[in-house]
C-alpha cells in the first residue's frame, strides 16, 4: 500500500541545503558570532543574544517543507496555515508554489480544494485532531512537521484526559498550537480543557476552586467561552486538573500559574489529597527557555536599547519583547525594513499593543550599546539585515567596516 503519511523527512537534505543557505543564511550573523556575539564600530556596539532565531523545531519544519517540494515536483502542495509565524518564510514557501490554506475568522480551515492527488504539509505547531482526521480521510499525502516538543505536550494533555483530569493549558486559545493541544483531550470520552491566557485569568480559576462556588459557574462559562471545551462545567471540571502550557509562553509565568493553581487545590482539598486533584508538568520547550534565558543575560550587559526581531503574531518573539520591555526601551520589529536609516526612524509593535507605531531618533548619538535578539521563527538573514541597518542609522556601512 502506498505510504501517504510522513513525519521523518525524505532524506533529501543534501539536495535542499543550497536553497536553505541562499534563503536564510547570514554572513553578518556568522561574523558577529565569531567575534563573541558583539561587534563595535566607532562608538556603536551591537550585542547579540547567545541563543536567538530558528529553533530545532522550526529548522526541521522548514527543511521538511523544502524536501516536500523536491520530493513531489509535480504535485500540488498545500500548507495548513503558516509553517511558522514568520512572513518571510511563508512567502518563500508560497514562491515555491506551496499554497497556504488560510484560517477563516472563525478559526476553521477550508480543505475543499485538497484532493487525493495532492500533498499537504502540517505546520510545526501541529493541527487539531479533527483537522488531522479530515485530511486523512481525503487521502492526500500528509507531511507532518509537528515539533517533537509539541508532541510531548500532547502526550501530557492526553494522559490528563485519560485519567479524568481537566487539562488547564497556559496559552492563547486562538493560537494554532494551543488549539491542537487542547484537541488532544478528545481522545477520551469526557476529556476536558480550559485555556488560561495569563495570571489574571488563572486567579479567576483559583478563586473559583477555593470557594467552590457553584453559583458563579455561569459567569465562569461566559468568561472563558471558546477557551474551554464544549459543555465545560466548572463545578464538575475543576475538581481534578492537570497543568500544561503552550511551548512558547513566558516560562516564569507558566511556573507561577502552576504554583498558584496548586496552592488553590491544596487550600480546597488539603495537602494530603493534592495528588488526587492536581498534576503539573512544565511543557515550555527548551528552545523557548534558552532564548528567554539568553535575552535576560544580554540585558545584564550594559545594553541601552533592545531590538527584537520576529513576526508580530509570533508568540515566543512577543514574550522576548515583553521580557526586554520590563527593563529597557524595546523595539519589536517584524524585519529589518522597519528600520529606516535615512529618516532615523523605526516602526515597531509596542508590547501589549496591536498595531505598529513609529519612533524617530530611537538611536541616540554618542556611545550606545544595542541588544539584538530574534524569536524562534526568525531566519538569520533577517537578523543580519537588521544589524546592518542599525549600523547604517549611524551612517556606518557594516560590510565595509568589517573588511
Ligand atoms: S519553539 Fe519549541 S515547540 Fe515551537 S517549534 Fe521551536 S522547538 Fe518546537
JSON list of N, CA, C and O in Angstrom, two decimals, residues 155-182:
[
{"chain": "A", "resi": 155, "resn": "UNK", "atom": "N", "xyz": [1.08, 14.53, 24.56]},
{"chain": "A", "resi": 155, "resn": "UNK", "atom": "CA", "xyz": [1.05, 13.30, 25.36]},
{"chain": "A", "resi": 155, "resn": "UNK", "atom": "C", "xyz": [0.60, 13.60, 26.79]},
{"chain": "A", "resi": 155, "resn": "UNK", "atom": "O", "xyz": [-0.17, 12.86, 27.38]},
{"chain": "A", "resi": 156, "resn": "UNK", "atom": "N", "xyz": [1.11, 14.68, 27.32]},
{"chain": "A", "resi": 156, "resn": "UNK", "atom": "CA", "xyz": [0.77, 15.06, 28.69]},
{"chain": "A", "resi": 156, "resn": "UNK", "atom": "C", "xyz": [-0.73, 15.35, 28.81]},
{"chain": "A", "resi": 156, "resn": "UNK", "atom": "O", "xyz": [-1.41, 14.85, 29.71]},
{"chain": "A", "resi": 157, "resn": "UNK", "atom": "N", "xyz": [-1.24, 16.13, 27.89]},
{"chain": "A", "resi": 157, "resn": "UNK", "atom": "CA", "xyz": [-2.66, 16.51, 27.92]},
{"chain": "A", "resi": 157, "resn": "UNK", "atom": "C", "xyz": [-3.55, 15.27, 27.72]},
{"chain": "A", "resi": 157, "resn": "UNK", "atom": "O", "xyz": [-4.57, 15.10, 28.39]},
{"chain": "A", "resi": 158, "resn": "UNK", "atom": "N", "xyz": [-3.11, 14.41, 26.83]},
{"chain": "A", "resi": 158, "resn": "UNK", "atom": "CA", "xyz": [-3.87, 13.18, 26.58]},
{"chain": "A", "resi": 158, "resn": "UNK", "atom": "C", "xyz": [-3.91, 12.33, 27.85]},
{"chain": "A", "resi": 158, "resn": "UNK", "atom": "O", "xyz": [-4.95, 11.75, 28.20]},
{"chain": "A", "resi": 159, "resn": "UNK", "atom": "N", "xyz": [-2.80, 12.29, 28.58]},
{"chain": "A", "resi": 159, "resn": "UNK", "atom": "CA", "xyz": [-2.77, 11.47, 29.81]},
{"chain": "A", "resi": 159, "resn": "UNK", "atom": "C", "xyz": [-3.68, 12.07, 30.87]},
{"chain": "A", "resi": 159, "resn": "UNK", "atom": "O", "xyz": [-4.33, 11.35, 31.63]},
{"chain": "A", "resi": 160, "resn": "UNK", "atom": "N", "xyz": [-3.76, 13.39, 30.93]},
{"chain": "A", "resi": 160, "resn": "UNK", "atom": "CA", "xyz": [-4.69, 14.01, 31.88]},
{"chain": "A", "resi": 160, "resn": "UNK", "atom": "C", "xyz": [-6.12, 13.58, 31.56]},
{"chain": "A", "resi": 160, "resn": "UNK", "atom": "O", "xyz": [-6.89, 13.18, 32.44]},
{"chain": "A", "resi": 161, "resn": "UNK", "atom": "N", "xyz": [-6.48, 13.67, 30.26]},
{"chain": "A", "resi": 161, "resn": "UNK", "atom": "CA", "xyz": [-7.85, 13.32, 29.86]},
{"chain": "A", "resi": 161, "resn": "UNK", "atom": "C", "xyz": [-8.12, 11.84, 30.15]},
{"chain": "A", "resi": 161, "resn": "UNK", "atom": "O", "xyz": [-9.20, 11.47, 30.64]},
{"chain": "A", "resi": 162, "resn": "UNK", "atom": "N", "xyz": [-7.14, 11.00, 29.88]},
{"chain": "A", "resi": 162, "resn": "UNK", "atom": "CA", "xyz": [-7.31, 9.55, 30.12]},
{"chain": "A", "resi": 162, "resn": "UNK", "atom": "C", "xyz": [-7.61, 9.27, 31.59]},
{"chain": "A", "resi": 162, "resn": "UNK", "atom": "O", "xyz": [-8.42, 8.42, 31.93]},
{"chain": "A", "resi": 163, "resn": "UNK", "atom": "N", "xyz": [-6.95, 10.05, 32.48]},
{"chain": "A", "resi": 163, "resn": "UNK", "atom": "CA", "xyz": [-7.08, 9.79, 33.91]},
{"chain": "A", "resi": 163, "resn": "UNK", "atom": "C", "xyz": [-8.18, 10.63, 34.56]},
{"chain": "A", "resi": 163, "resn": "UNK", "atom": "O", "xyz": [-8.26, 10.69, 35.80]},
{"chain": "A", "resi": 164, "resn": "UNK", "atom": "N", "xyz": [-8.97, 11.32, 33.75]},
{"chain": "A", "resi": 164, "resn": "UNK", "atom": "CA", "xyz": [-10.10, 12.07, 34.30]},
{"chain": "A", "resi": 164, "resn": "UNK", "atom": "C", "xyz": [-9.73, 13.43, 34.85]},
{"chain": "A", "resi": 164, "resn": "UNK", "atom": "O", "xyz": [-10.48, 14.00, 35.67]},
{"chain": "A", "resi": 165, "resn": "UNK", "atom": "N", "xyz": [-8.60, 13.97, 34.44]},
{"chain": "A", "resi": 165, "resn": "UNK", "atom": "CA", "xyz": [-8.19, 15.31, 34.87]},
{"chain": "A", "resi": 165, "resn": "UNK", "atom": "C", "xyz": [-8.49, 16.32, 33.74]},
{"chain": "A", "resi": 165, "resn": "UNK", "atom": "O", "xyz": [-8.25, 16.01, 32.56]},
{"chain": "A", "resi": 166, "resn": "UNK", "atom": "N", "xyz": [-8.97, 17.49, 34.09]},
{"chain": "A", "resi": 166, "resn": "UNK", "atom": "CA", "xyz": [-9.15, 18.55, 33.11]},
{"chain": "A", "resi": 166, "resn": "UNK", "atom": "C", "xyz": [-7.79, 19.19, 32.82]},
{"chain": "A", "resi": 166, "resn": "UNK", "atom": "O", "xyz": [-7.07, 19.55, 33.75]},
{"chain": "A", "resi": 167, "resn": "UNK", "atom": "N", "xyz": [-7.45, 19.33, 31.56]},
{"chain": "A", "resi": 167, "resn": "UNK", "atom": "CA", "xyz": [-6.19, 19.99, 31.21]},
{"chain": "A", "resi": 167, "resn": "UNK", "atom": "C", "xyz": [-6.37, 21.51, 31.28]},
{"chain": "A", "resi": 167, "resn": "UNK", "atom": "O", "xyz": [-7.22, 22.06, 30.57]},
{"chain": "A", "resi": 168, "resn": "UNK", "atom": "N", "xyz": [-5.63, 22.15, 32.17]},
{"chain": "A", "resi": 168, "resn": "UNK", "atom": "CA", "xyz": [-5.61, 23.61, 32.18]},
{"chain": "A", "resi": 168, "resn": "UNK", "atom": "C", "xyz": [-4.34, 24.01, 31.44]},
{"chain": "A", "resi": 168, "resn": "UNK", "atom": "O", "xyz": [-3.22, 23.68, 31.85]},
{"chain": "A", "resi": 169, "resn": "UNK", "atom": "N", "xyz": [-4.52, 24.69, 30.31]},
{"chain": "A", "resi": 169, "resn": "UNK", "atom": "CA", "xyz": [-3.40, 25.00, 29.42]},
{"chain": "A", "resi": 169, "resn": "UNK", "atom": "C", "xyz": [-3.11, 26.49, 29.47]},
{"chain": "A", "resi": 169, "resn": "UNK", "atom": "O", "xyz": [-3.99, 27.31, 29.17]},
{"chain": "A", "resi": 170, "resn": "UNK", "atom": "N", "xyz": [-1.88, 26.84, 29.88]},
{"chain": "A", "resi": 170, "resn": "UNK", "atom": "CA", "xyz": [-1.48, 28.25, 29.82]},
{"chain": "A", "resi": 170, "resn": "UNK", "atom": "C", "xyz": [-1.08, 28.54, 28.38]},
{"chain": "A", "resi": 170, "resn": "UNK", "atom": "O", "xyz": [-0.08, 28.03, 27.88]},
{"chain": "A", "resi": 171, "resn": "UNK", "atom": "N", "xyz": [-1.88, 29.34, 27.70]},
{"chain": "A", "resi": 171, "resn": "UNK", "atom": "CA", "xyz": [-1.61, 29.63, 26.30]},
{"chain": "A", "resi": 171, "resn": "UNK", "atom": "C", "xyz": [-2.62, 30.61, 25.75]},
{"chain": "A", "resi": 171, "resn": "UNK", "atom": "O", "xyz": [-3.41, 31.19, 26.49]},
{"chain": "A", "resi": 172, "resn": "UNK", "atom": "N", "xyz": [-2.57, 30.79, 24.45]},
{"chain": "A", "resi": 172, "resn": "UNK", "atom": "CA", "xyz": [-3.52, 31.67, 23.77]},
{"chain": "A", "resi": 172, "resn": "UNK", "atom": "C", "xyz": [-4.47, 30.77, 23.00]},
{"chain": "A", "resi": 172, "resn": "UNK", "atom": "O", "xyz": [-4.02, 30.05, 22.10]},
{"chain": "A", "resi": 173, "resn": "UNK", "atom": "N", "xyz": [-5.73, 30.79, 23.34]},
{"chain": "A", "resi": 173, "resn": "UNK", "atom": "CA", "xyz": [-6.60, 29.73, 22.81]},
{"chain": "A", "resi": 173, "resn": "UNK", "atom": "C", "xyz": [-6.81, 29.83, 21.31]},
{"chain": "A", "resi": 173, "resn": "UNK", "atom": "O", "xyz": [-7.22, 28.86, 20.69]},
{"chain": "A", "resi": 174, "resn": "UNK", "atom": "N", "xyz": [-6.52, 31.00, 20.72]},
{"chain": "A", "resi": 174, "resn": "UNK", "atom": "CA", "xyz": [-6.63, 31.12, 19.26]},
{"chain": "A", "resi": 174, "resn": "UNK", "atom": "C", "xyz": [-5.37, 30.62, 18.54]},
{"chain": "A", "resi": 174, "resn": "UNK", "atom": "O", "xyz": [-5.37, 30.47, 17.32]},
{"chain": "A", "resi": 175, "resn": "UNK", "atom": "N", "xyz": [-4.30, 30.43, 19.28]},
{"chain": "A", "resi": 175, "resn": "UNK", "atom": "CA", "xyz": [-3.03, 30.04, 18.66]},
{"chain": "A", "resi": 175, "resn": "UNK", "atom": "C", "xyz": [-3.14, 28.60, 18.14]},
{"chain": "A", "resi": 175, "resn": "UNK", "atom": "O", "xyz": [-3.68, 27.72, 18.81]},
{"chain": "A", "resi": 176, "resn": "UNK", "atom": "N", "xyz": [-2.57, 28.37, 16.95]},
{"chain": "A", "resi": 176, "resn": "UNK", "atom": "CA", "xyz": [-2.68, 27.05, 16.33]},
{"chain": "A", "resi": 176, "resn": "UNK", "atom": "C", "xyz": [-2.21, 25.94, 17.26]},
{"chain": "A", "resi": 176, "resn": "UNK", "atom": "O", "xyz": [-2.83, 24.87, 17.36]},
{"chain": "A", "resi": 177, "resn": "UNK", "atom": "N", "xyz": [-1.07, 26.19, 17.94]},
{"chain": "A", "resi": 177, "resn": "UNK", "atom": "CA", "xyz": [-0.53, 25.12, 18.77]},
{"chain": "A", "resi": 177, "resn": "UNK", "atom": "C", "xyz": [-1.49, 24.79, 19.91]},
{"chain": "A", "resi": 177, "resn": "UNK", "atom": "O", "xyz": [-1.72, 23.62, 20.23]},
{"chain": "A", "resi": 178, "resn": "UNK", "atom": "N", "xyz": [-2.03, 25.82, 20.54]},
{"chain": "A", "resi": 178, "resn": "UNK", "atom": "CA", "xyz": [-2.90, 25.57, 21.70]},
{"chain": "A", "resi": 178, "resn": "UNK", "atom": "C", "xyz": [-4.21, 24.92, 21.27]},
{"chain": "A", "resi": 178, "resn": "UNK", "atom": "O", "xyz": [-4.73, 24.04, 21.96]},
{"chain": "A", "resi": 179, "resn": "UNK", "atom": "N", "xyz": [-4.72, 25.31, 20.11]},
{"chain": "A", "resi": 179, "resn": "UNK", "atom": "CA", "xyz": [-5.93, 24.64, 19.60]},
{"chain": "A", "resi": 179, "resn": "UNK", "atom": "C", "xyz": [-5.65, 23.14, 19.37]},
{"chain": "A", "resi": 179, "resn": "UNK", "atom": "O", "xyz": [-6.46, 22.28, 19.71]},
{"chain": "A", "resi": 180, "resn": "UNK", "atom": "N", "xyz": [-4.48, 22.88, 18.78]},
{"chain": "A", "resi": 180, "resn": "UNK", "atom": "CA", "xyz": [-4.12, 21.48, 18.52]},
{"chain": "A", "resi": 180, "resn": "UNK", "atom": "C", "xyz": [-3.92, 20.72, 19.84]},
{"chain": "A", "resi": 180, "resn": "UNK", "atom": "O", "xyz": [-4.36, 19.57, 19.98]},
{"chain": "A", "resi": 181, "resn": "UNK", "atom": "N", "xyz": [-3.26, 21.36, 20.78]},
{"chain": "A", "resi": 181, "resn": "UNK", "atom": "CA", "xyz": [-3.01, 20.72, 22.08]},
{"chain": "A", "resi": 181, "resn": "UNK", "atom": "C", "xyz": [-4.33, 20.43, 22.80]},
{"chain": "A", "resi": 181, "resn": "UNK", "atom": "O", "xyz": [-4.55, 19.32, 23.29]},
{"chain": "A", "resi": 182, "resn": "UNK", "atom": "N", "xyz": [-5.19, 21.43, 22.84]},
{"chain": "A", "resi": 182, "resn": "UNK", "atom": "CA", "xyz": [-6.47, 21.25, 23.55]},
{"chain": "A", "resi": 182, "resn": "UNK", "atom": "C", "xyz": [-7.27, 20.10, 22.93]},
{"chain": "A", "resi": 182, "resn": "UNK", "atom": "O", "xyz": [-7.94, 19.33, 23.63]}
]
